[in-house]
Tab-separated table of C-alpha atoms in Angstrom:
chain	number	residue	atom	x	y	z
E	1	MET	CA	-15.484	24.898	2.586
E	2	THR	CA	-18.097	22.269	3.291
E	3	SER	CA	-19.854	19.831	1.018
E	4	ASP	CA	-23.251	21.420	1.534
E	5	ASP	CA	-22.020	24.780	0.341
E	6	PRO	CA	-22.083	24.519	-3.439
E	7	GLY	CA	-21.384	28.196	-4.125
E	8	PRO	CA	-17.574	28.189	-4.215
E	9	LEU	CA	-17.531	24.815	-5.953
E	10	VAL	CA	-19.733	26.041	-8.746
E	11	ARG	CA	-17.332	28.921	-9.190
E	12	LEU	CA	-14.272	26.678	-9.029
E	13	TYR	CA	-15.549	24.222	-11.573
E	14	GLY	CA	-16.634	27.164	-13.653
E	15	LEU	CA	-12.927	27.944	-13.926
E	16	THR	CA	-12.266	24.589	-15.509
E	17	GLY	CA	-15.463	24.122	-17.469
E	18	GLY	CA	-16.471	21.398	-15.066
E	19	ARG	CA	-13.277	19.403	-15.486
E	20	ALA	CA	-11.873	17.781	-12.378
E	21	ARG	CA	-8.720	16.261	-13.876
E	22	ALA	CA	-5.677	17.798	-15.454
E	23	LEU	CA	-4.878	17.008	-19.063
E	24	GLY	CA	-1.791	15.160	-20.146
E	25	GLU	CA	1.134	13.956	-18.087
E	26	ALA	CA	0.639	14.208	-14.323
E	27	PHE	CA	2.873	16.567	-12.401
E	28	ASP	CA	4.073	16.842	-8.840
E	29	LEU	CA	3.151	19.341	-6.139
E	30	VAL	CA	6.643	20.759	-6.415
E	31	ALA	CA	6.963	20.593	-10.196
E	32	ILE	CA	8.309	23.915	-11.417
E	33	VAL	CA	6.056	26.017	-13.603
E	34	THR	CA	7.625	28.640	-15.839
E	35	THR	CA	5.861	31.063	-18.142
E	36	VAL	CA	6.917	30.837	-21.745
E	37	SER	CA	7.339	34.299	-23.173
E	38	VAL	CA	5.291	34.125	-26.350
E	39	PRO	CA	2.578	36.363	-27.707
E	40	PHE	CA	-0.835	34.870	-27.028
E	41	GLU	CA	-4.514	35.587	-27.336
E	42	PRO	CA	-6.087	35.817	-23.886
E	43	LEU	CA	-9.261	34.476	-25.446
E	44	GLY	CA	-10.645	31.632	-23.399
E	45	LEU	CA	-8.338	32.331	-20.481
E	46	VAL	CA	-9.847	33.048	-17.073
E	47	PRO	CA	-8.262	35.598	-14.706
E	48	GLU	CA	-6.637	32.737	-12.782
E	49	HIS	CA	-4.812	31.640	-15.941
E	50	LEU	CA	-3.483	35.161	-16.365
E	51	ALA	CA	-2.478	35.299	-12.708
E	52	VAL	CA	-0.442	32.106	-13.209
E	53	LEU	CA	1.295	33.564	-16.252
E	54	THR	CA	2.306	36.623	-14.249
E	55	MET	CA	3.362	34.613	-11.186
E	56	CYS	CA	5.416	32.109	-13.159
E	57	ARG	CA	7.629	34.596	-14.926
E	58	ARG	CA	9.716	33.509	-11.989
E	59	PRO	CA	9.752	29.704	-11.921
E	60	THR	CA	7.275	28.690	-9.218
E	61	PRO	CA	6.335	25.303	-7.724
E	62	VAL	CA	2.763	24.073	-8.174
E	63	ALA	CA	1.938	24.144	-4.442
E	64	ASP	CA	2.853	27.826	-4.209
E	65	ILE	CA	0.668	28.636	-7.178
E	66	ALA	CA	-2.333	26.891	-5.600
E	67	ALA	CA	-1.793	28.718	-2.325
E	68	GLN	CA	-1.397	32.099	-3.985
E	69	LEU	CA	-4.428	31.619	-6.223
E	70	ARG	CA	-6.407	30.304	-3.227
E	71	VAL	CA	-7.691	27.603	-5.499
E	72	PRO	CA	-7.650	23.885	-4.574
E	73	LEU	CA	-4.791	21.834	-5.914
E	74	ASN	CA	-6.693	19.780	-8.424
E	75	ILE	CA	-8.363	22.843	-9.890
E	76	THR	CA	-4.963	24.526	-10.042
E	77	ARG	CA	-3.653	21.506	-11.894
E	78	VAL	CA	-6.412	21.719	-14.472
E	79	LEU	CA	-5.601	25.383	-15.031
E	80	LEU	CA	-1.895	24.614	-15.352
E	81	SER	CA	-2.523	21.783	-17.774
E	82	ASP	CA	-4.596	24.171	-19.923
E	83	LEU	CA	-1.683	26.583	-20.072
E	84	ARG	CA	0.754	23.788	-20.842
E	85	ARG	CA	-1.427	22.543	-23.680
E	86	GLU	CA	-1.460	26.064	-25.116
E	87	GLY	CA	2.322	26.209	-24.875
E	88	LEU	CA	2.175	29.131	-22.445
E	89	VAL	CA	3.981	27.435	-19.565
E	90	THR	CA	6.470	24.639	-19.103
E	91	ILE	CA	6.098	22.256	-16.179
E	92	ASP	CA	9.345	20.619	-15.081
E	93	GLN	CA	8.920	17.473	-13.053
E	94	PRO	CA	11.284	16.787	-10.192
E	95	SER	CA	13.025	13.456	-10.353
E	96	ALA	CA	10.557	10.837	-9.133
E	97	ASP	CA	13.040	8.150	-8.161
E	98	GLN	CA	14.620	8.113	-4.735
E	99	THR	CA	18.195	8.446	-5.937
E	100	ILE	CA	19.710	11.442	-4.267
E	101	ASP	CA	21.711	14.273	-5.680
E	102	GLU	CA	24.329	14.512	-2.962
E	103	ARG	CA	25.588	17.896	-4.097
E	104	ILE	CA	22.117	19.429	-3.782
E	105	TYR	CA	21.470	17.684	-0.470
E	106	ARG	CA	24.706	19.112	0.945
E	107	GLU	CA	23.674	22.535	-0.251
E	108	VAL	CA	20.355	22.058	1.573
E	109	LEU	CA	22.165	20.939	4.707
E	110	HIS	CA	24.364	24.036	4.728
E	111	GLY	CA	21.367	26.201	3.935
E	112	ILE	CA	19.455	24.916	6.958
E	113	ARG	CA	22.465	25.417	9.232
E	114	ARG	CA	22.757	29.009	8.060
E	115	LEU	CA	19.150	29.847	8.992
W	1	MET	CA	12.212	39.616	-17.151
W	2	GLU	CA	14.631	38.340	-19.760
W	3	PHE	CA	14.022	34.963	-21.245
W	4	ALA	CA	16.494	35.034	-24.081
W	5	GLY	CA	19.453	32.961	-23.096
W	6	SER	CA	21.049	32.172	-26.424
W	7	GLU	CA	23.572	35.004	-26.388
W	8	PRO	CA	26.786	34.297	-24.534
W	9	GLY	CA	26.779	36.086	-21.213
W	10	VAL	CA	23.021	36.459	-21.103
W	11	ARG	CA	21.813	34.722	-18.019
W	12	ALA	CA	19.064	32.218	-18.593
W	13	VAL	CA	16.284	32.475	-16.041
W	14	ALA	CA	16.896	29.846	-13.408
W	15	PRO	CA	16.760	26.944	-15.837
W	16	LEU	CA	17.482	24.431	-13.113
W	17	ALA	CA	15.066	25.528	-10.433
W	18	THR	CA	14.521	22.715	-7.970
W	19	ALA	CA	12.119	22.258	-5.101
W	20	LEU	CA	12.668	19.475	-2.582
W	21	LYS	CA	10.041	18.056	-0.268
W	22	ILE	CA	10.227	17.043	3.359
W	23	LEU	CA	7.105	15.530	4.894
W	24	VAL	CA	6.101	16.229	8.474
W	25	ALA	CA	3.911	13.403	9.712
W	26	GLY	CA	2.468	12.384	13.049
W	27	GLY	CA	-0.752	12.160	14.989
W	28	PHE	CA	-3.361	14.867	15.338
W	29	GLY	CA	-2.284	17.774	17.539
W	30	VAL	CA	1.326	16.663	17.876
W	31	GLY	CA	2.668	19.955	16.534
W	32	LYS	CA	3.163	19.438	12.786
W	33	THR	CA	1.870	22.837	11.750
W	34	THR	CA	3.777	24.501	14.590
W	35	MET	CA	6.984	22.858	13.417
W	36	VAL	CA	6.449	23.992	9.843
W	37	GLY	CA	5.634	27.517	11.027
W	38	THR	CA	8.701	27.714	13.273
W	39	ILE	CA	11.159	27.160	10.438
W	40	SER	CA	9.284	28.444	7.385
W	41	GLU	CA	10.276	31.800	5.923
W	42	ILE	CA	6.646	32.391	5.069
W	43	ARG	CA	3.549	32.000	7.172
W	44	PRO	CA	2.541	28.419	6.395
W	45	LEU	CA	0.505	28.336	3.232
W	46	HIS	CA	-2.693	26.453	3.024
W	47	THR	CA	-4.194	24.622	0.132
W	48	GLU	CA	-6.860	22.024	-0.352
W	49	GLU	CA	-7.463	19.007	-2.466
W	50	LEU	CA	-11.055	18.347	-3.432
W	51	LEU	CA	-12.102	14.743	-3.317
W	52	SER	CA	-14.838	13.348	-5.467
W	53	ASP	CA	-17.231	10.545	-4.662
W	54	ARG	CA	-15.976	8.744	-7.753
W	55	GLY	CA	-13.416	7.130	-5.528
W	56	ILE	CA	-10.341	8.537	-3.916
W	57	GLY	CA	-7.183	8.243	-5.931
W	58	ILE	CA	-8.827	6.519	-8.844
W	59	ASP	CA	-7.959	8.098	-12.128
W	60	ASP	CA	-11.134	9.293	-13.695
W	61	THR	CA	-10.341	9.587	-17.370
W	62	ALA	CA	-13.766	10.945	-18.180
W	63	GLY	CA	-12.974	13.691	-15.732
W	64	VAL	CA	-16.357	15.313	-15.695
W	65	GLU	CA	-19.070	16.126	-13.242
W	66	ALA	CA	-17.348	14.555	-10.304
W	67	LYS	CA	-19.316	15.348	-7.196
W	68	ILE	CA	-17.170	16.743	-4.460
W	69	THR	CA	-17.749	15.258	-1.050
W	70	THR	CA	-14.846	16.429	1.019
W	71	THR	CA	-11.648	18.433	1.058
W	72	VAL	CA	-8.224	17.596	2.432
W	73	ALA	CA	-6.290	20.483	3.888
W	74	LEU	CA	-2.601	20.677	3.222
W	75	ASP	CA	-0.341	23.134	5.012
W	76	PHE	CA	3.169	23.792	3.937
W	77	GLY	CA	6.123	26.044	4.542
W	78	ARG	CA	9.131	27.027	2.508
W	79	ILE	CA	12.834	27.591	3.055
W	80	THR	CA	14.800	29.254	0.276
W	81	ILE	CA	18.253	27.693	0.182
W	82	ARG	CA	19.318	29.917	-2.686
W	83	ASP	CA	17.809	31.397	-5.804
W	84	GLY	CA	16.281	28.437	-7.607
W	85	LEU	CA	16.591	25.921	-4.766
W	86	TRP	CA	13.766	25.600	-2.272
W	87	LEU	CA	12.920	23.215	0.494
W	88	TYR	CA	9.227	22.622	1.140
W	89	LEU	CA	7.853	21.199	4.348
W	90	PHE	CA	4.473	19.549	3.980
W	91	GLY	CA	2.344	18.660	6.960
W	92	THR	CA	0.686	15.395	5.990
W	93	PRO	CA	-3.061	14.979	6.353
W	94	GLY	CA	-3.731	12.973	9.483
W	95	GLN	CA	-6.512	10.620	8.512
W	96	ASP	CA	-5.687	7.181	7.192
W	97	ARG	CA	-8.102	7.487	4.310
W	98	PHE	CA	-5.866	10.125	2.813
W	99	TRP	CA	-2.975	7.718	2.248
W	100	PHE	CA	-3.177	8.412	-1.477
W	101	MET	CA	-2.046	11.953	-0.752
W	102	TRP	CA	0.878	10.619	1.219
W	103	ASP	CA	1.879	8.612	-1.840
W	104	GLU	CA	2.043	11.725	-3.901
W	105	LEU	CA	3.837	13.717	-1.232
W	106	ALA	CA	6.377	10.951	-0.630
W	107	LEU	CA	7.209	10.477	-4.297
W	108	GLY	CA	10.674	11.903	-4.832
W	109	ALA	CA	10.739	13.411	-1.317
W	110	LEU	CA	14.055	13.990	0.425
W	111	GLY	CA	12.675	12.408	3.576
W	112	ALA	CA	10.233	12.714	6.422
W	113	VAL	CA	9.977	13.797	10.024
W	114	VAL	CA	7.700	11.671	12.188
W	115	LEU	CA	6.671	13.900	15.060
W	116	ALA	CA	5.891	11.908	18.173
W	117	ASP	CA	4.341	12.670	21.524
W	118	THR	CA	5.534	10.203	24.152
W	119	ARG	CA	2.092	10.242	25.781
W	120	ARG	CA	0.582	8.976	22.538
W	121	LEU	CA	3.345	7.078	20.805
W	122	GLN	CA	0.838	4.771	19.140
W	123	ASP	CA	-0.282	7.738	17.008
W	124	SER	CA	3.112	7.573	15.303
W	125	PHE	CA	2.910	3.913	14.305
W	126	PRO	CA	1.137	4.406	10.956
W	127	ALA	CA	3.663	7.014	9.795
W	128	VAL	CA	6.653	4.911	10.896
W	129	ASP	CA	5.243	1.852	9.109
W	130	TYR	CA	4.532	3.857	6.004
W	131	PHE	CA	8.005	5.346	5.651
W	132	GLU	CA	9.732	2.077	6.532
W	133	GLN	CA	7.770	0.286	3.829
W	134	ARG	CA	8.538	2.956	1.255
W	135	GLY	CA	12.233	3.043	2.123
W	136	LEU	CA	12.024	6.797	2.580
W	137	PRO	CA	14.572	8.176	5.060
W	138	PHE	CA	12.873	9.515	8.178
W	139	VAL	CA	13.740	10.715	11.641
W	140	VAL	CA	11.535	10.433	14.697
W	141	ALA	CA	11.334	13.794	16.437
W	142	VAL	CA	9.951	13.507	19.951
W	143	ASN	CA	8.203	16.756	20.740
W	144	CYS	CA	8.908	17.540	24.379
W	145	PHE	CA	5.838	19.451	25.446
W	146	ASP	CA	5.992	21.348	28.710
W	147	GLY	CA	5.623	18.841	31.454
W	148	ALA	CA	6.176	15.860	29.217
W	149	ARG	CA	8.845	13.592	30.559
W	150	ARG	CA	12.059	13.635	28.608
W	151	HIS	CA	12.166	10.147	27.314
W	152	ASP	CA	15.179	8.034	26.658
W	153	PRO	CA	15.567	7.705	22.858
W	154	THR	CA	16.443	4.027	23.272
W	155	LYS	CA	13.106	3.404	24.978
W	156	VAL	CA	11.275	5.366	22.312
W	157	ARG	CA	12.995	3.299	19.645
W	158	ARG	CA	11.909	0.097	21.344
W	159	ALA	CA	8.368	1.336	21.944
W	160	LEU	CA	8.019	2.293	18.304
W	161	GLY	CA	9.452	-1.022	17.186
W	162	LEU	CA	11.905	0.751	14.903
W	163	THR	CA	13.692	-1.911	12.926
W	164	GLY	CA	15.998	0.311	10.923
W	165	SER	CA	18.549	2.940	11.820
W	166	ALA	CA	16.232	5.946	11.784
W	167	PRO	CA	17.599	8.594	14.149
W	168	ILE	CA	15.569	9.768	17.132
W	169	VAL	CA	15.805	13.407	18.142
W	170	LEU	CA	14.249	15.111	21.150
W	171	CYS	CA	12.923	18.503	20.137
W	172	ASP	CA	10.699	21.439	20.915
W	173	VAL	CA	8.841	22.370	17.737
W	174	ARG	CA	8.444	25.965	18.915
W	175	GLU	CA	12.212	26.490	18.982
W	176	ARG	CA	13.872	27.357	15.721
W	177	ASP	CA	17.258	25.878	16.625
W	178	SER	CA	15.568	22.694	17.722
W	179	VAL	CA	13.695	22.349	14.420
W	180	LYS	CA	16.926	23.113	12.547
W	181	GLU	CA	18.568	20.237	14.386
W	182	VAL	CA	15.744	17.879	13.404
W	183	LEU	CA	16.068	18.862	9.755
W	184	THR	CA	19.871	18.690	9.638
W	185	THR	CA	19.690	15.249	11.256
W	186	LEU	CA	17.271	14.130	8.551
W	187	VAL	CA	19.291	15.516	5.643
W	188	THR	CA	22.522	14.068	7.048
W	189	TYR	CA	20.812	10.699	7.402
W	190	ALA	CA	19.446	10.917	3.851
W	191	ILE	CA	22.933	11.662	2.518
W	192	SER	CA	24.408	8.760	4.474
W	193	GLY	CA	22.195	6.287	2.621
W	194	GLU	CA	22.045	4.085	5.748
W	195	PHE	CA	18.298	3.698	5.541
W	196	SER	CA	18.248	1.758	2.302
């Protein structure tokens, strides 16, 4: 995608109604998004919103969602923040401090060795 | 998929799913994407961040009509440790003006791999400085390209001006076992807490 090719950008910002920033609390690239199983009106949702709801029946990190939707990260974040505002997904932030969870790290270590 | 978890014996759906990040940094063409691809269980995924001319990394609360001037590509791979625990490897964008993306990637990260090419060690300086300043555990992985001399880790440490105890590993990013060794060295180092 190049800056002198407005076509895809028009479409992308069409997805978000021109918004470039996500609403509410910021969330990480590996924050976990999970669909909340509630009845909802698909009114006002774009196909990408619905794709997220299907994808995130299994908890899925933000980066994976962006890659699967083939939509840039910040646009993905706007879409996710829409769904969060509507109560259709939860977004769980990873711990942002650098304190380590040794049990999980050891699990990771063993997991890598097993590969 | 079942979401009801209130009944005893009904399994809640992965309530504690966790994804950990490892950054793979280093100069252009040093083999970051190759390393990610060698160990990832999926073909490395690609995403992009759109940057506006309103200023990189500045929070734009108005959030409207930002004009996009460039995109930053971000490639990443994934290793499933178990159901609900994933390790993500992010290749960091090379250019210095994308430091703001490094900040986000580094936040809460397990650690980083600084990939180095002994013919262009200076390309690794910015990444080493960055992780030292942030106190993020990192290892220096010297990618031994065909024909590249196998350098003495002590000399590499001196040439890089490493002040801390960051391990140095010689590797071949095309070899799975070699990449595994780099990652296990990093995680072991992170657990040790010696870097802080």
